[in-house]
Short mmCIF file of C-alpha atoms in Angstrom, two decimals:
data_model
loop_
_atom_site.label_atom_id
_atom_site.label_comp_id
_atom_site.label_asym_id
_atom_site.label_seq_id
_atom_site.Cartn_x
_atom_site.Cartn_y
_atom_site.Cartn_z
CA UNK A 167 31.85 37.97 -6.51
CA UNK A 168 30.91 39.22 -10.00
CA UNK A 169 31.13 36.57 -12.58
CA UNK A 170 32.91 37.55 -15.43
CA UNK A 171 30.97 37.11 -19.33
CA UNK A 172 33.15 33.82 -20.16
CA UNK A 173 31.91 32.66 -16.35
CA UNK A 174 28.30 32.58 -17.21
CA UNK A 175 28.64 29.83 -19.54
CA UNK A 176 29.47 27.56 -16.75
CA UNK A 177 26.46 29.24 -14.69
CA UNK A 178 24.69 25.70 -15.36
CA UNK A 179 27.33 23.75 -13.80
CA UNK A 180 27.81 25.23 -10.83
CA UNK A 181 24.51 25.60 -10.17
CA UNK A 182 24.20 21.71 -10.31
CA UNK A 183 27.16 21.21 -8.45
CA UNK A 184 25.75 22.92 -5.68
CA UNK A 185 22.60 20.74 -5.07
CA UNK A 186 22.12 18.79 -1.86
CA UNK A 187 20.63 16.14 -4.16
CA UNK A 188 22.69 14.09 -5.97
CA UNK A 189 22.60 14.01 -9.85
CA UNK A 190 23.97 12.04 -11.88
CA UNK A 191 23.89 11.60 -16.57
CA UNK A 192 24.24 9.24 -18.68
CA UNK A 193 24.30 8.68 -22.50
CA UNK A 194 22.38 6.75 -24.64
CA UNK A 195 24.55 3.24 -23.95
CA UNK A 196 24.39 4.24 -20.10
CA UNK A 197 27.46 5.37 -19.33
CA UNK A 198 28.20 8.28 -17.25
CA UNK A 199 28.50 11.30 -18.69
CA UNK A 200 28.73 14.11 -15.69
CA UNK A 201 27.60 13.72 -11.72
CA UNK A 202 27.27 16.09 -8.98
CA UNK A 203 29.84 16.35 -5.33
CA UNK A 204 26.30 15.26 -3.91
CA UNK A 205 25.66 12.22 -5.82
CA UNK A 206 30.29 11.50 -5.68
CA UNK A 207 29.55 11.18 -1.24
CA UNK A 208 25.93 8.71 -2.01
CA UNK A 209 27.74 6.52 -4.60
CA UNK A 210 31.76 6.84 -3.06
CA UNK A 211 33.08 7.21 -6.51
CA UNK A 212 34.87 10.73 -7.73
CA UNK A 213 33.77 12.43 -11.12
CA UNK A 214 36.95 10.93 -12.58
CA UNK A 215 36.07 7.78 -11.82
CA UNK A 216 32.49 7.29 -12.78
CA UNK A 217 32.37 9.37 -16.21
CA UNK A 218 32.81 6.50 -18.86
CA UNK A 219 31.90 3.61 -16.53
CA UNK A 220 27.94 2.10 -16.94
CA UNK A 221 24.90 3.42 -14.40
CA UNK A 222 24.80 0.37 -13.25
CA UNK A 223 28.52 0.40 -11.69
CA UNK A 224 28.53 3.54 -10.22
CA UNK A 225 24.79 4.05 -9.02
CA UNK A 226 23.73 0.83 -7.89
CA UNK A 227 20.31 1.12 -7.03
CA UNK A 228 17.84 -1.33 -5.91
CA UNK A 229 16.57 -0.34 -9.21
CA UNK A 230 18.85 -1.57 -11.47
CA UNK A 231 17.61 -3.85 -14.68
CA UNK A 232 15.01 -4.66 -15.52
CA UNK A 233 12.61 -2.04 -13.88
CA UNK A 234 15.32 0.75 -14.04
CA UNK A 235 14.07 3.98 -14.03
CA UNK A 236 16.72 5.50 -16.26
CA UNK A 237 15.83 3.30 -18.82
CA UNK A 238 12.38 3.89 -18.53
CA UNK A 239 12.39 7.55 -19.03
CA UNK A 240 14.43 7.28 -21.72
CA UNK A 241 12.15 5.27 -23.37
CA UNK A 242 8.62 6.31 -22.68
CA UNK A 243 9.97 10.08 -22.16
CA UNK A 244 7.98 10.09 -18.98
CA UNK A 245 9.33 11.30 -15.51
CA UNK A 246 9.67 7.85 -13.15
CA UNK A 247 10.01 8.33 -9.80
CA UNK A 248 11.05 5.61 -7.62
CA UNK A 249 12.15 4.82 -3.49
CA UNK A 250 15.04 2.97 -3.40
CA UNK A 251 17.98 1.59 -1.76
CA UNK A 252 21.69 2.72 -3.24
CA UNK A 253 24.53 0.40 -2.30
CA UNK A 254 28.10 2.60 -2.34
CA UNK A 255 32.11 1.32 -2.90
CA UNK A 256 32.32 0.43 0.37
CA UNK A 257 28.82 -1.58 0.74
CA UNK A 258 26.91 1.03 2.92
CA UNK A 259 23.39 1.11 2.06
CA UNK A 260 21.25 4.96 1.83
CA UNK A 261 17.55 4.95 1.19
CA UNK A 262 17.13 7.73 -1.87
CA UNK A 263 14.02 8.89 -3.64
CA UNK A 264 15.05 8.90 -7.11
CA UNK A 265 13.48 11.19 -10.36
CA UNK A 266 14.76 9.91 -13.91
CA UNK A 267 13.99 11.83 -17.32
CA UNK A 268 15.20 11.72 -20.42
CA UNK A 269 17.27 14.42 -22.45
CA UNK A 270 16.79 15.04 -25.90
CA UNK A 271 17.73 18.30 -28.00
CA UNK A 272 16.12 20.70 -29.53
CA UNK A 273 14.45 18.86 -32.16
CA UNK A 274 14.23 15.76 -29.94
CA UNK A 275 16.33 13.85 -30.45
CA UNK A 276 17.67 11.64 -27.00
CA UNK A 277 20.71 12.72 -26.09
CA UNK A 278 20.78 10.66 -22.45
CA UNK A 279 18.62 10.80 -19.21
CA UNK A 280 19.79 12.42 -15.80
CA UNK A 281 19.05 11.44 -12.69
CA UNK A 282 18.42 13.19 -9.43
CA UNK A 283 18.19 10.96 -6.18
CA UNK A 284 17.89 12.57 -2.05
CA UNK A 285 19.05 10.77 0.77
CA UNK A 286 15.64 10.00 2.80
CA UNK A 287 16.77 8.04 5.39
CA UNK A 288 16.09 11.10 7.91
CA UNK A 289 12.57 11.10 6.85
CA UNK A 290 11.92 7.54 7.19
CA UNK A 291 13.47 7.48 10.99
CA UNK A 292 11.30 10.08 11.53
CA UNK A 293 7.93 8.58 9.90
CA UNK A 294 8.67 5.57 11.47
CA UNK A 295 8.98 6.96 14.85
CA UNK A 296 6.32 8.89 14.56
CA UNK A 297 4.45 5.53 13.42
CA UNK A 298 5.62 3.62 16.90
CA UNK A 299 4.13 6.31 18.90
CA UNK A 300 1.33 6.20 17.06
CA UNK A 301 0.67 2.04 17.35
CA UNK A 302 2.39 2.13 21.13
CA UNK A 303 -0.86 5.28 21.64
CA UNK A 304 -3.47 3.39 19.96
CA UNK A 305 -2.43 0.08 21.94
CA UNK A 306 -2.64 1.93 25.55
CA UNK A 307 -5.86 3.24 24.14
CA UNK A 308 -7.47 0.03 24.19
CA UNK A 309 -6.56 -1.56 27.05
CA UNK A 310 -9.36 1.00 29.04
CA UNK A 311 -11.94 0.37 26.63
CA UNK A 312 -11.62 -3.14 26.73
CA UNK A 313 -12.39 -2.68 30.43
CA UNK A 314 -14.99 -0.54 30.55
CA UNK A 315 -17.07 -2.83 27.69
CA UNK A 316 -16.74 -6.51 30.72
CA UNK A 317 -18.20 -4.03 32.57
CA UNK A 318 -21.20 -2.79 30.54
CA UNK A 319 -21.38 -6.19 29.58
CA UNK A 320 -21.98 -7.49 33.41
CA UNK A 321 -24.29 -4.46 34.33
CA UNK A 322 -26.21 -5.37 31.00
CA UNK A 323 -26.60 -9.74 32.50
CA UNK A 324 -27.87 -8.04 36.05
CA UNK A 325 -24.44 -8.55 37.67
CA UNK A 326 -25.69 -5.75 39.78
CA UNK A 327 -28.78 -5.67 40.05
CA UNK A 328 -31.93 -5.71 38.06
CA UNK A 329 -31.90 -2.60 34.79
CA UNK A 330 -35.39 -0.40 34.19
CA UNK A 331 -35.94 -1.09 30.25
CA UNK A 332 -34.56 2.50 29.77
CA UNK A 333 -31.62 1.72 31.94
CA UNK A 334 -31.47 -1.05 29.59
CA UNK A 335 -32.20 0.69 26.39
CA UNK A 336 -29.17 3.08 26.70
CA UNK A 337 -26.42 0.36 28.23
CA UNK A 338 -27.22 -1.51 24.89
CA UNK A 339 -26.50 1.19 23.00
CA UNK A 340 -22.91 2.00 25.10
CA UNK A 341 -22.09 -1.26 24.67
CA UNK A 342 -22.16 -1.17 21.17
CA UNK A 343 -20.47 2.28 19.99
CA UNK A 344 -17.55 0.61 22.45
CA UNK A 345 -17.55 -2.56 20.51
CA UNK A 346 -17.19 -0.40 17.17
CA UNK A 347 -14.74 1.73 18.83
CA UNK A 348 -12.69 -1.70 20.06
CA UNK A 349 -12.83 -2.81 16.48
CA UNK A 350 -11.44 0.37 15.65
CA UNK A 351 -8.73 0.90 17.31
CA UNK A 352 -7.79 -2.85 16.32
CA UNK A 353 -8.09 -2.50 12.75
CA UNK A 354 -5.50 1.36 13.22
CA UNK A 355 -3.32 -1.51 15.23
CA UNK A 356 -3.28 -3.87 12.74
CA UNK A 357 -2.66 -1.48 9.94
CA UNK A 358 0.19 -0.01 11.54
CA UNK A 359 1.86 -3.47 12.07
CA UNK A 360 1.64 -4.26 8.73
CA UNK A 361 2.68 -0.27 7.54
CA UNK A 362 5.65 -1.05 10.35
CA UNK A 363 6.26 -4.97 8.75
CA UNK A 364 5.81 -6.12 12.10
CA UNK A 365 3.58 -8.05 11.41
CA UNK A 366 4.67 -10.52 8.11
CA UNK A 367 2.72 -13.31 6.37
CA UNK A 368 3.10 -16.57 7.95
CA UNK A 369 2.98 -18.97 4.75
CA UNK A 370 1.82 -21.88 4.69
CA UNK A 371 0.44 -23.98 1.18
CA UNK A 372 -2.91 -22.78 1.02
CA UNK A 373 -5.94 -25.19 -0.92
CA UNK A 374 -7.71 -21.51 -2.18
CA UNK A 375 -11.77 -22.64 -2.69
CA UNK A 376 -11.74 -24.53 0.81
CA UNK A 377 -10.06 -20.52 2.38
CA UNK A 378 -12.16 -18.37 0.67
CA UNK A 379 -15.75 -20.82 1.24
CA UNK A 380 -14.60 -20.28 5.10
CA UNK A 381 -15.28 -16.54 4.25
CA UNK A 382 -18.51 -17.15 1.83
CA UNK A 383 -20.25 -19.85 4.95
CA UNK A 384 -19.14 -16.93 7.50
CA UNK A 385 -20.31 -14.01 5.98
CA UNK A 386 -23.73 -15.45 4.17
CA UNK A 387 -26.11 -15.23 7.13
CA UNK A 388 -25.29 -11.39 7.08
CA UNK A 389 -25.94 -11.12 3.25
CA UNK A 390 -29.16 -12.89 3.40
CA UNK A 391 -30.23 -10.86 6.51
CA UNK A 392 -29.89 -8.36 3.22
CA UNK A 393 -31.45 -10.29 1.52
CA UNK A 394 -28.63 -10.56 -0.87
CA UNK A 395 -27.34 -13.61 -2.39
CA UNK A 396 -23.94 -14.24 -1.28
CA UNK A 397 -22.24 -17.25 -4.05
CA UNK A 398 -18.83 -17.76 -5.62
CA UNK A 399 -17.18 -19.35 -8.96
CA UNK A 400 -14.41 -21.07 -9.16
CA UNK A 401 -11.92 -22.76 -11.11
CA UNK A 402 -12.82 -26.84 -12.04
CA UNK A 403 -8.92 -26.93 -11.41
CA UNK A 404 -7.91 -26.91 -7.65
CA UNK A 405 -5.72 -24.51 -6.65
CA UNK A 406 -2.85 -23.97 -4.11
CA UNK A 407 -0.73 -20.69 -3.47
CA UNK A 408 1.88 -19.62 -1.07
CA UNK A 409 -0.14 -17.41 1.69
CA UNK A 410 -0.70 -16.08 5.29
CA UNK A 411 -4.96 -18.29 5.67
CA UNK A 412 -5.58 -15.72 8.19
CA UNK A 413 -4.25 -12.88 6.68
CA UNK A 414 -5.79 -13.83 3.44
CA UNK A 415 -9.38 -15.21 4.93
CA UNK A 416 -8.94 -11.30 6.67
CA UNK A 417 -8.85 -9.54 3.56
CA UNK A 418 -11.57 -11.49 2.13
CA UNK A 419 -14.08 -11.28 4.56
CA UNK A 420 -13.20 -6.77 4.60
CA UNK A 421 -13.66 -7.03 0.13
CA UNK A 422 -16.71 -9.00 0.41
CA UNK A 423 -18.38 -7.71 3.78
CA UNK A 424 -18.23 -4.33 2.41
CA UNK A 425 -19.85 -5.00 -0.91
CA UNK A 426 -22.58 -6.22 1.77
CA UNK A 427 -22.36 -2.65 3.03
CA UNK A 428 -22.59 -1.45 0.15
CA UNK A 429 -25.12 -3.33 -2.05
CA UNK A 430 -28.96 -2.90 -2.10
CA UNK A 431 -31.87 -5.54 -1.76
CA UNK A 432 -32.36 -7.76 -3.25
CA UNK A 433 -29.14 -7.71 -5.03
CA UNK A 434 -26.32 -10.41 -5.64
CA UNK A 435 -22.13 -10.21 -4.53
CA UNK A 436 -19.79 -12.38 -6.61
CA UNK A 437 -16.55 -13.77 -6.12
CA UNK A 438 -14.80 -15.20 -9.56
CA UNK A 439 -11.29 -16.36 -8.77
CA UNK A 440 -9.30 -17.45 -11.68
CA UNK A 441 -6.22 -19.37 -12.46
CA UNK A 442 -3.53 -16.72 -14.66
CA UNK A 443 -0.92 -19.26 -13.79
CA UNK A 444 1.63 -18.10 -12.29
CA UNK A 445 -0.33 -16.52 -9.64
CA UNK A 446 -4.41 -16.17 -8.42
CA UNK A 447 -6.92 -13.21 -9.07
CA UNK A 448 -10.23 -12.97 -7.19
CA UNK A 449 -12.97 -10.56 -7.73
CA UNK A 450 -15.44 -8.89 -5.79
CA UNK A 451 -18.52 -8.26 -7.79
CA UNK A 452 -21.84 -6.08 -6.08
CA UNK A 453 -24.57 -4.28 -7.42
CA UNK A 454 -23.97 -1.28 -5.33
CA UNK A 455 -23.99 2.78 -6.50
CA UNK A 456 -20.33 2.42 -7.47
CA UNK A 457 -18.38 4.45 -7.20
CA UNK A 458 -17.33 8.33 -8.43
CA UNK A 459 -14.41 8.08 -10.67
CA UNK A 460 -12.23 10.65 -8.42
CA UNK A 461 -12.64 8.27 -5.31
CA UNK A 462 -10.80 5.35 -7.58
CA UNK A 463 -6.95 6.47 -7.09
CA UNK A 464 -7.33 6.87 -3.48
CA UNK A 465 -9.97 4.68 -2.18
CA UNK A 466 -6.33 2.34 -0.05
CA UNK A 467 -4.84 5.34 1.46
CA UNK A 468 -5.35 5.61 4.79
CA UNK A 469 -8.38 6.98 6.92
CA UNK A 470 -9.88 8.25 2.92
CA UNK A 471 -14.09 8.13 3.00
CA UNK A 472 -15.02 8.82 -1.22
CA UNK A 473 -18.63 11.09 -1.93
CA UNK A 474 -19.02 7.10 -2.67
CA UNK A 475 -20.02 6.39 1.62
CA UNK A 476 -22.48 8.04 1.84
CA UNK A 477 -24.49 7.65 5.20
CA UNK A 478 -21.65 4.33 6.20
CA UNK A 479 -20.40 3.90 8.97
CA UNK A 480 -16.21 3.81 8.99
CA UNK A 481 -13.03 5.60 8.98
CA UNK A 482 -11.52 3.26 5.71
CA UNK A 483 -9.33 0.97 7.54
CA UNK A 484 -10.58 -1.95 6.60
CA UNK A 485 -9.19 -1.33 2.75
CA UNK A 486 -5.65 0.08 3.72
CA UNK A 487 -5.49 -2.74 5.14
CA UNK A 488 -6.39 -5.03 2.39
CA UNK A 489 -3.59 -3.02 0.22
CA UNK A 490 -1.38 -4.21 2.77
CA UNK A 491 -1.75 -7.60 3.46
CA UNK A 492 -1.76 -7.39 -0.92
CA UNK A 493 1.10 -6.08 -1.03
CA UNK A 494 2.96 -8.09 1.82
CA UNK A 495 2.44 -11.16 -0.69
CA UNK A 496 3.33 -9.44 -3.55
CA UNK A 497 0.32 -9.26 -5.49
CA UNK A 498 -1.33 -6.11 -6.25
CA UNK A 499 -5.35 -4.42 -6.17
CA UNK A 500 -7.39 -2.29 -8.36
CA UNK A 501 -11.71 -1.43 -8.78
CA UNK A 502 -13.11 -1.74 -11.91
CA UNK A 503 -16.38 0.98 -11.45
CA UNK A 504 -18.55 3.42 -12.42
CA UNK A 505 -21.49 5.45 -10.38
CA UNK A 506 -24.34 3.80 -10.52
CA UNK A 507 -23.58 0.69 -11.88
CA UNK A 508 -21.65 -1.33 -9.32
CA UNK A 509 -18.18 -1.60 -8.55
CA UNK A 510 -15.95 -4.79 -8.64
CA UNK A 511 -12.34 -5.28 -6.22
CA UNK A 512 -9.63 -7.36 -7.79
CA UNK A 513 -6.45 -8.67 -6.60
CA UNK A 514 -4.24 -11.18 -7.31
CA UNK A 515 -1.54 -13.21 -5.27
CA UNK A 516 1.44 -15.15 -6.80
CA UNK A 517 1.16 -18.77 -6.16
CA UNK A 518 4.40 -19.00 -5.06
CA UNK A 519 6.10 -15.93 -2.75
CA UNK A 520 9.09 -14.25 -3.03
CA UNK A 521 11.42 -13.01 -0.33
#
């Protein structure tokens, strides 16, 4: 089919209507000006029923309201992408990825906004199945590792006869490596369970200083062995927050343990706790080699090993787990560092965990 010249003016309309992704446009007052067939299917609104309505009535997204991507894009001029859940007219929910941007004329005047959204439910299902498969594999792998470690331990205790010094040295090395492998598998299992929300916080009232001091006391022998001063600074007032004490200690222990691992001797590692009103901030500062700027955005990614890791062992699971724990509590985590100037890992937790 050949388009006539008059039809060419409608070419952008034909393209938008043919897209597999949903497309919706709004004016400056957030009223719908157009939407394509894919958007009709996802929202349950026909174009005639949607045009003229406020965007929030048609595109009922979990991001509507204060964090509306369209409003943010129109105000900032940036392209905003978010993962969200759409609810159509029948109340059915669909996982989507949203991308919003402002619409401006050639003079830069704001005309409105456009948002595209793609159904990612099949992709999320495949990703969850993949994660479950990996988690099951790691679980099955751990059983023989634990069994072998137990047998090695019996050999080292002389249960199968006296060992020569050389045999004992070899077995101790193997036993140590088996323990490292077991720890790695355990960390990976915990990461998978947190990622799939199989492990969720068991919340209780937690006295912050008490929980922090338990972690400090647990790690002090390790610090003293390296010639590192491990200390903590707390506010004068008693802080109580709603959190999972076990997961909290796991996260804090991991961060402080990392600081001790990368700190030189002699030096110091300091935990500083601050009461920020509705949330509590925890900052762990070390005097280590610092972190390369290129590594900073990726530190909490699974299995990421940056330039700053040097010769230290590990596969980057620890910080990925810490981020999952902080996220599960509705908190935030980040790093402040410059190469050669130490690093400060900071995370915040709300005093009251929201559902």
